PDB file of C-alpha atoms in Angstrom:
ATOM      1  CA  MET A 620       0.149   0.071  -0.091  1.00 92.00           C
ATOM      2  CA  VAL A 621       1.393   3.398  -1.061  1.00 92.00           C
ATOM      3  CA  GLU A 622       0.597   6.667   0.379  1.00 93.00           C
ATOM      4  CA  ASN A 623       1.700   8.998  -2.337  1.00 90.00           C
ATOM      5  CA  MET A 624       2.437  12.712  -1.739  1.00 90.00           C
ATOM      6  CA  ALA A 625       2.363  11.937   1.926  1.00 91.00           C
ATOM      7  CA  TYR A 626       4.510  14.946   3.233  1.00 93.00           C
ATOM      8  CA  PHE A 627       7.220  17.059   2.285  1.00 93.00           C
ATOM      9  CA  ARG A 628      10.666  18.118   3.960  1.00 92.00           C
ATOM     10  CA  ASP A 629      11.675  21.531   4.381  1.00 93.00           C
ATOM     11  CA  ASP A 630      15.375  22.761   4.400  1.00 92.00           C
ATOM     12  CA  SER A 631      15.655  22.338   8.236  1.00 96.00           C
ATOM     13  CA  GLY A 632      14.759  18.716   8.033  1.00 92.00           C
ATOM     14  CA  ARG A 633      11.138  19.051   9.390  1.00 95.00           C
ATOM     15  CA  ASP A 634       8.159  17.160   7.688  1.00 93.00           C
ATOM     16  CA  HIS A 635       5.027  18.863   6.709  1.00 94.00           C
ATOM     17  CA  TYR A 636       1.774  17.182   5.905  1.00 93.00           C
ATOM     18  CA  PRO A 637      -0.256  19.508   3.374  1.00 93.00           C
ATOM     19  CA  PHE A 638      -3.122  17.009   3.202  1.00 92.00           C
ATOM     20  CA  GLY A 639      -3.404  16.525   6.914  1.00 91.00           C
ATOM     21  CA  THR A 640      -1.832  13.799   9.022  1.00 88.00           C
ATOM     22  CA  SER A 641      -1.163  10.304   7.569  1.00 89.00           C
ATOM     23  CA  GLN A 642      -4.081   7.814   7.822  1.00 90.00           C
ATOM     24  CA  LEU A 643      -1.773   5.175   6.226  1.00 92.00           C
ATOM     25  CA  ASP A 644      -1.200   3.085   9.609  1.00 91.00           C
ATOM     26  CA  SER A 645      -5.018   2.957  10.429  1.00 92.00           C
ATOM     27  CA  VAL A 646      -5.884   1.901   6.756  1.00 92.00           C
ATOM     28  CA  ARG A 647      -3.101  -0.666   6.977  1.00 90.00           C
ATOM     29  CA  GLN A 648      -4.622  -2.062  10.070  1.00 91.00           C
ATOM     30  CA  HIS A 649      -7.974  -2.190   8.647  1.00 89.00           C
ATOM     31  CA  ALA A 650      -6.837  -4.017   5.670  1.00 88.00           C
ATOM     32  CA  ARG A 651      -4.899  -6.415   7.870  1.00 88.00           C
ATOM     33  CA  LEU A 652      -1.484  -5.595   6.116  1.00 88.00           C
ATOM     34  CA  GLN A 653       1.819  -5.688   7.760  1.00 91.00           C
ATOM     35  CA  PRO A 654       3.930  -2.551   8.420  1.00 92.00           C
ATOM     36  CA  ALA A 655       6.413  -3.726   5.671  1.00 91.00           C
ATOM     37  CA  ASP A 656       3.530  -3.737   3.177  1.00 92.00           C
ATOM     38  CA  THR A 657       3.237   0.196   3.294  1.00 94.00           C
ATOM     39  CA  PHE A 658       5.159   2.985   1.854  1.00 94.00           C
ATOM     40  CA  ARG A 659       4.974   6.591   1.974  1.00 93.00           C
ATOM     41  CA  VAL A 660       6.232   8.688  -0.853  1.00 92.00           C
ATOM     42  CA  PRO A 661       7.133  12.423  -0.193  1.00 93.00           C
ATOM     43  CA  ILE A 662       6.642  15.370  -2.471  1.00 93.00           C
ATOM     44  CA  GLU A 663       9.847  16.396  -3.965  1.00 91.00           C
ATOM     45  CA  ALA A 664      10.411  19.119  -6.478  1.00 88.00           C
ATOM     46  CA  GLU A 665      13.140  16.708  -8.281  1.00 88.00           C
ATOM     47  CA  MET A 666      10.608  14.160  -8.722  1.00 87.00           C
ATOM     48  CA  SER A 667       7.532  16.245  -9.687  1.00 87.00           C
ATOM     49  CA  HIS A 668       9.995  17.969 -12.304  1.00 88.00           C
ATOM     50  CA  ALA A 669      11.182  14.439 -13.759  1.00 88.00           C
ATOM     51  CA  CYS A 670       7.325  13.282 -13.911  1.00 87.00           C
ATOM     52  CA  ASP A 671       6.489  16.479 -15.616  1.00 91.00           C
ATOM     53  CA  VAL A 672       9.195  15.959 -18.379  1.00 93.00           C
ATOM     54  CA  GLY A 673       8.686  12.356 -18.787  1.00 90.00           C
ATOM     55  CA  THR A 674      12.001  11.194 -17.308  1.00 85.00           C
ATOM     56  CA  PRO A 675      12.074   7.741 -16.075  1.00 82.00           C
ATOM     57  CA  LEU A 676      12.570   7.203 -12.318  1.00 75.00           C
ATOM     58  CA  VAL A 677      15.545   5.051 -13.163  1.00 72.00           C
ATOM     59  CA  LEU A 678      17.216   8.058 -15.101  1.00 78.00           C
ATOM     60  CA  VAL A 679      16.928  10.587 -12.186  1.00 76.00           C
ATOM     61  CA  ASP A 680      20.397  11.336 -11.154  1.00 74.00           C
ATOM     62  CA  SER A 681      19.924  12.543  -7.447  1.00 76.00           C
ATOM     63  CA  ASP A 682      19.381  10.109  -4.526  1.00 81.00           C
ATOM     64  CA  ILE A 683      16.041  11.453  -3.758  1.00 87.00           C
ATOM     65  CA  GLU A 684      13.763   9.880  -1.121  1.00 89.00           C
ATOM     66  CA  SER A 685      10.858   9.165  -3.457  1.00 88.00           C
ATOM     67  CA  LYS A 686      13.065   7.299  -5.861  1.00 87.00           C
ATOM     68  CA  ARG A 687      14.353   5.077  -2.941  1.00 88.00           C
ATOM     69  CA  VAL A 688      10.871   4.429  -1.701  1.00 91.00           C
ATOM     70  CA  PHE A 689       9.521   3.403  -5.209  1.00 88.00           C
ATOM     71  CA  PHE A 690      12.450   1.036  -5.670  1.00 89.00           C
ATOM     72  CA  LEU A 691      11.634  -0.535  -2.022  1.00 92.00           C
ATOM     73  CA  ALA A 692       8.100  -0.918  -2.932  1.00 92.00           C
ATOM     74  CA  ALA A 693       8.841  -2.352  -6.354  1.00 91.00           C
ATOM     75  CA  SER A 694      11.383  -4.881  -4.675  1.00 91.00           C
ATOM     76  CA  HIS A 695       8.936  -5.925  -1.946  1.00 91.00           C
ATOM     77  CA  MET A 696       6.074  -6.331  -4.532  1.00 90.00           C
ATOM     78  CA  ALA A 697       8.374  -8.696  -6.512  1.00 89.00           C
ATOM     79  CA  LYS A 698       9.188 -10.786  -3.520  1.00 88.00           C
ATOM     80  CA  VAL A 699       5.527 -11.108  -2.492  1.00 85.00           C
ATOM     81  CA  LEU A 700       4.321 -11.937  -5.930  1.00 82.00           C
ATOM     82  CA  ALA A 701       7.373 -14.506  -6.304  1.00 79.00           C
ATOM     83  CA  SER A 702       6.266 -16.082  -3.012  1.00 77.00           C
ATOM     84  CA  ARG A 703       2.600 -16.295  -3.852  1.00 72.00           C
ATOM     85  CA  HIS A 704       3.746 -18.000  -7.297  1.00 66.00           C
ATOM     86  CA  LEU A 705       5.748 -20.540  -5.376  1.00 65.00           C
ATOM     87  CA  ALA A 706       2.858 -21.449  -3.189  1.00 63.00           C
ATOM     88  CA  ILE A 707       0.587 -21.680  -6.046  1.00 55.00           C
ATOM     89  CA  SER A 708       3.003 -23.965  -8.083  1.00 54.00           C
ATOM     90  CA  LYS A 709       3.656 -26.206  -5.057  1.00 55.00           C
ATOM     91  CA  ALA A 710      -0.247 -26.694  -4.845  1.00 52.00           C
ATOM     92  CA  ALA A 711      -0.948 -29.939  -6.884  1.00 49.00           C
ATOM     93  CA  ASN A 712      -3.240 -28.974  -9.658  1.00 50.00           C
ATOM     94  CA  SER A 713      -3.891 -25.504  -8.134  1.00 61.00           C
ATOM     95  CA  SER A 714      -7.268 -24.185  -9.868  1.00 68.00           C
ATOM     96  CA  GLN A 715      -9.833 -21.624 -10.203  1.00 84.00           C
ATOM     97  CA  LEU A 716     -13.495 -22.744 -10.325  1.00 87.00           C
ATOM     98  CA  ARG A 717     -16.528 -20.687 -11.328  1.00 87.00           C
ATOM     99  CA  TYR A 718     -19.775 -20.774 -12.874  1.00 85.00           C
ATOM    100  CA  GLU A 719     -20.574 -18.236 -15.774  1.00 84.00           C
ATOM    101  CA  PRO A 720     -24.410 -18.123 -16.770  1.00 80.00           C
ATOM    102  CA  MET A 721     -23.674 -17.916 -20.491  1.00 82.00           C
ATOM    103  CA  ARG A 722     -20.975 -20.496 -20.707  1.00 86.00           C
ATOM    104  CA  GLY A 723     -21.389 -22.982 -17.753  1.00 85.00           C
ATOM    105  CA  LEU A 724     -18.932 -24.540 -15.249  1.00 89.00           C
ATOM    106  CA  VAL A 725     -15.519 -23.029 -16.075  1.00 91.00           C
ATOM    107  CA  LEU A 726     -12.355 -24.670 -14.510  1.00 92.00           C
ATOM    108  CA  ARG A 727      -8.867 -23.140 -14.919  1.00 90.00           C
ATOM    109  CA  PHE A 728      -5.862 -24.493 -13.848  1.00 86.00           C
ATOM    110  CA  LEU A 729      -3.141 -22.217 -12.321  1.00 79.00           C
ATOM    111  CA  SER A 730      -0.518 -25.136 -12.027  1.00 77.00           C
ATOM    112  CA  GLY A 731       0.021 -28.907 -12.542  1.00 79.00           C
ATOM    113  CA  PRO A 732      -0.054 -30.608 -15.872  1.00 84.00           C
ATOM    114  CA  HIS A 733      -3.117 -28.490 -17.201  1.00 85.00           C
ATOM    115  CA  GLU A 734      -1.491 -25.344 -16.051  1.00 83.00           C
ATOM    116  CA  GLY A 735      -3.158 -22.347 -17.939  1.00 85.00           C
ATOM    117  CA  GLY A 736      -5.904 -24.663 -19.419  1.00 89.00           C
ATOM    118  CA  GLU A 737      -9.468 -23.560 -19.143  1.00 93.00           C
ATOM    119  CA  PHE A 738     -12.013 -26.111 -19.485  1.00 93.00           C
ATOM    120  CA  VAL A 739     -15.947 -25.308 -19.953  1.00 93.00           C
ATOM    121  CA  LEU A 740     -18.775 -27.601 -19.247  1.00 89.00           C
ATOM    122  CA  GLY A 741     -21.865 -26.068 -20.905  1.00 87.00           C
ATOM    123  CA  ASN A 742     -25.338 -25.719 -19.264  1.00 81.00           C
ATOM    124  CA  GLU A 743     -26.812 -28.739 -20.853  1.00 80.00           C
ATOM    125  CA  LYS A 744     -23.896 -30.903 -19.973  1.00 83.00           C
ATOM    126  CA  LEU A 745     -24.132 -29.643 -16.571  1.00 80.00           C
ATOM    127  CA  LEU A 746     -27.909 -30.639 -16.345  1.00 77.00           C
ATOM    128  CA  GLU A 747     -26.849 -34.149 -17.758  1.00 78.00           C
ATOM    129  CA  LEU A 748     -24.855 -34.443 -14.756  1.00 76.00           C
ATOM    130  CA  ARG A 749     -27.736 -33.481 -12.564  1.00 64.00           C
ATOM    131  CA  GLY A 750     -29.798 -36.252 -13.752  1.00 55.00           C
ATOM    132  CA  ALA A 751     -32.861 -34.162 -14.382  1.00 45.00           C
ATOM    133  CA  GLU A 752     -34.870 -32.293 -16.732  1.00 48.00           C
ATOM    134  CA  PRO A 753     -33.413 -28.752 -17.331  1.00 48.00           C
ATOM    135  CA  ASP A 754     -35.456 -25.948 -16.065  1.00 49.00           C
ATOM    136  CA  GLY A 755     -36.422 -23.516 -18.932  1.00 48.00           C
ATOM    137  CA  ASP A 756     -36.284 -19.650 -18.284  1.00 44.00           C
ATOM    138  CA  ALA A 757     -38.521 -17.104 -19.979  1.00 41.00           C
ATOM    139  CA  LEU A 758     -37.680 -17.766 -23.285  1.00 40.00           C
ATOM    140  CA  GLY A 759     -37.741 -21.674 -22.841  1.00 42.00           C
ATOM    141  CA  VAL A 760     -34.107 -21.894 -23.106  1.00 44.00           C
ATOM    142  CA  LYS A 761     -32.596 -24.807 -21.007  1.00 50.00           C
ATOM    143  CA  THR A 762     -30.072 -23.576 -18.684  1.00 52.00           C
ATOM    144  CA  ALA A 763     -28.453 -24.890 -15.507  1.00 54.00           C
ATOM    145  CA  ARG A 764     -28.600 -21.115 -14.161  1.00 53.00           C
ATOM    146  CA  LEU A 765     -32.090 -21.659 -12.724  1.00 57.00           C
ATOM    147  CA  ALA A 766     -31.297 -25.036 -11.440  1.00 72.00           C
ATOM    148  CA  LEU A 767     -27.788 -24.517  -9.993  1.00 76.00           C
ATOM    149  CA  HIS A 768     -27.814 -23.061  -6.440  1.00 79.00           C
ATOM    150  CA  GLY A 769     -23.945 -22.928  -5.768  1.00 82.00           C
ATOM    151  CA  ILE A 770     -20.547 -24.212  -6.680  1.00 87.00           C
ATOM    152  CA  GLU A 771     -17.320 -24.971  -4.663  1.00 88.00           C
ATOM    153  CA  GLU A 772     -14.123 -26.733  -4.829  1.00 89.00           C
ATOM    154  CA  CYS A 773     -14.201 -30.144  -2.888  1.00 90.00           C
ATOM    155  CA  LYS A 774     -12.311 -33.330  -2.619  1.00 91.00           C
ATOM    156  CA  THR A 775     -13.548 -36.746  -3.581  1.00 92.00           C
ATOM    157  CA  GLU A 776     -13.536 -39.851  -1.057  1.00 92.00           C
ATOM    158  CA  SER A 777     -10.182 -40.726  -2.959  1.00 94.00           C
ATOM    159  CA  ASN A 778      -8.964 -37.196  -2.110  1.00 91.00           C
ATOM    160  CA  LYS A 779      -9.076 -36.102  -5.854  1.00 90.00           C
ATOM    161  CA  ALA A 780      -9.871 -32.435  -6.585  1.00 88.00           C
ATOM    162  CA  ALA A 781     -13.544 -31.913  -7.535  1.00 90.00           C
ATOM    163  CA  ALA A 782     -16.459 -29.663  -8.253  1.00 90.00           C
ATOM    164  CA  LEU A 783     -19.387 -29.699  -5.697  1.00 91.00           C
ATOM    165  CA  LEU A 784     -22.563 -28.634  -7.633  1.00 87.00           C
ATOM    166  CA  ARG A 785     -25.510 -27.767  -5.243  1.00 86.00           C
ATOM    167  CA  TRP A 786     -28.705 -27.590  -7.005  1.00 82.00           C
ATOM    168  CA  ARG A 787     -31.856 -25.674  -5.937  1.00 79.00           C
ATOM    169  CA  ASP A 788     -33.844 -28.797  -5.286  1.00 79.00           C
ATOM    170  CA  GLY A 789     -31.310 -29.548  -2.534  1.00 83.00           C
ATOM    171  CA  ARG A 790     -29.313 -32.525  -4.491  1.00 83.00           C
ATOM    172  CA  GLU A 791     -25.659 -32.198  -4.894  1.00 88.00           C
ATOM    173  CA  THR A 792     -23.408 -33.582  -7.466  1.00 87.00           C
ATOM    174  CA  ILE A 793     -19.468 -34.160  -7.044  1.00 91.00           C
ATOM    175  CA  VAL A 794     -17.568 -34.054 -10.253  1.00 90.00           C
ATOM    176  CA  PRO A 795     -14.069 -34.774 -10.172  1.00 92.00           C
ATOM    177  CA  PHE A 796     -11.666 -32.287 -12.025  1.00 92.00           C
ATOM    178  CA  ASP A 797     -10.369 -34.914 -14.364  1.00 91.00           C
ATOM    179  CA  THR A 798     -13.943 -35.755 -15.543  1.00 91.00           C
ATOM    180  CA  VAL A 799     -14.621 -32.026 -16.229  1.00 91.00           C
ATOM    181  CA  VAL A 800     -11.502 -32.093 -18.355  1.00 92.00           C
ATOM    182  CA  ARG A 801     -12.555 -35.482 -20.235  1.00 91.00           C
ATOM    183  CA  LEU A 802     -16.020 -34.055 -20.904  1.00 90.00           C
ATOM    184  CA  ALA A 803     -14.987 -30.482 -21.841  1.00 90.00           C
ATOM    185  CA  THR A 804     -12.407 -31.829 -24.074  1.00 87.00           C
ATOM    186  CA  ARG A 805     -15.025 -34.299 -25.560  1.00 80.00           C
ATOM    187  CA  ALA A 806     -17.208 -31.289 -26.217  1.00 63.00           C
ATOM    188  CA  GLU A 807     -14.743 -29.200 -28.061  1.00 61.00           C
ATOM    189  CA  VAL A 808     -14.125 -31.919 -30.638  1.00 50.00           C
TER     190      VAL A 808
END
């Protein structure tokens, strides 16, 4: 979290807050961030001039505070993103599961053998998995949207990643991710 134009420092070294005292700490606490996740960028004439003329920060000659803060923030962000990417890549078949009314069940793999792959089970296929007649909308279109109540990731009894489909009539269907991939791949052909 970056508080830009947080303060300026006069020639005597005293800090001034032209926009009022900083609220960064209270916002940080509310957002449940660590102090290391926050940065205060001062107002500095050299940085303002560099921005006005389009000079990239890396080309600014002087060792101004805002340049140091931006580099610290960028370095911190790179480390946080790298650690999150590592955590995702360590998770077997890390995935993202959602329902889109116009498309159906969408499964995207963030890591594992299908990394980057997106597999879609259309609404009619979802209704076949439910094992019931599809509900029709106002136009008589068969759609799972009216019958599907919720969707979430779960595990099968054999500890395989799966989608738990909750239907409005109270029934539940568990579909292993490998079945989603197989059915979605078959539907594309």
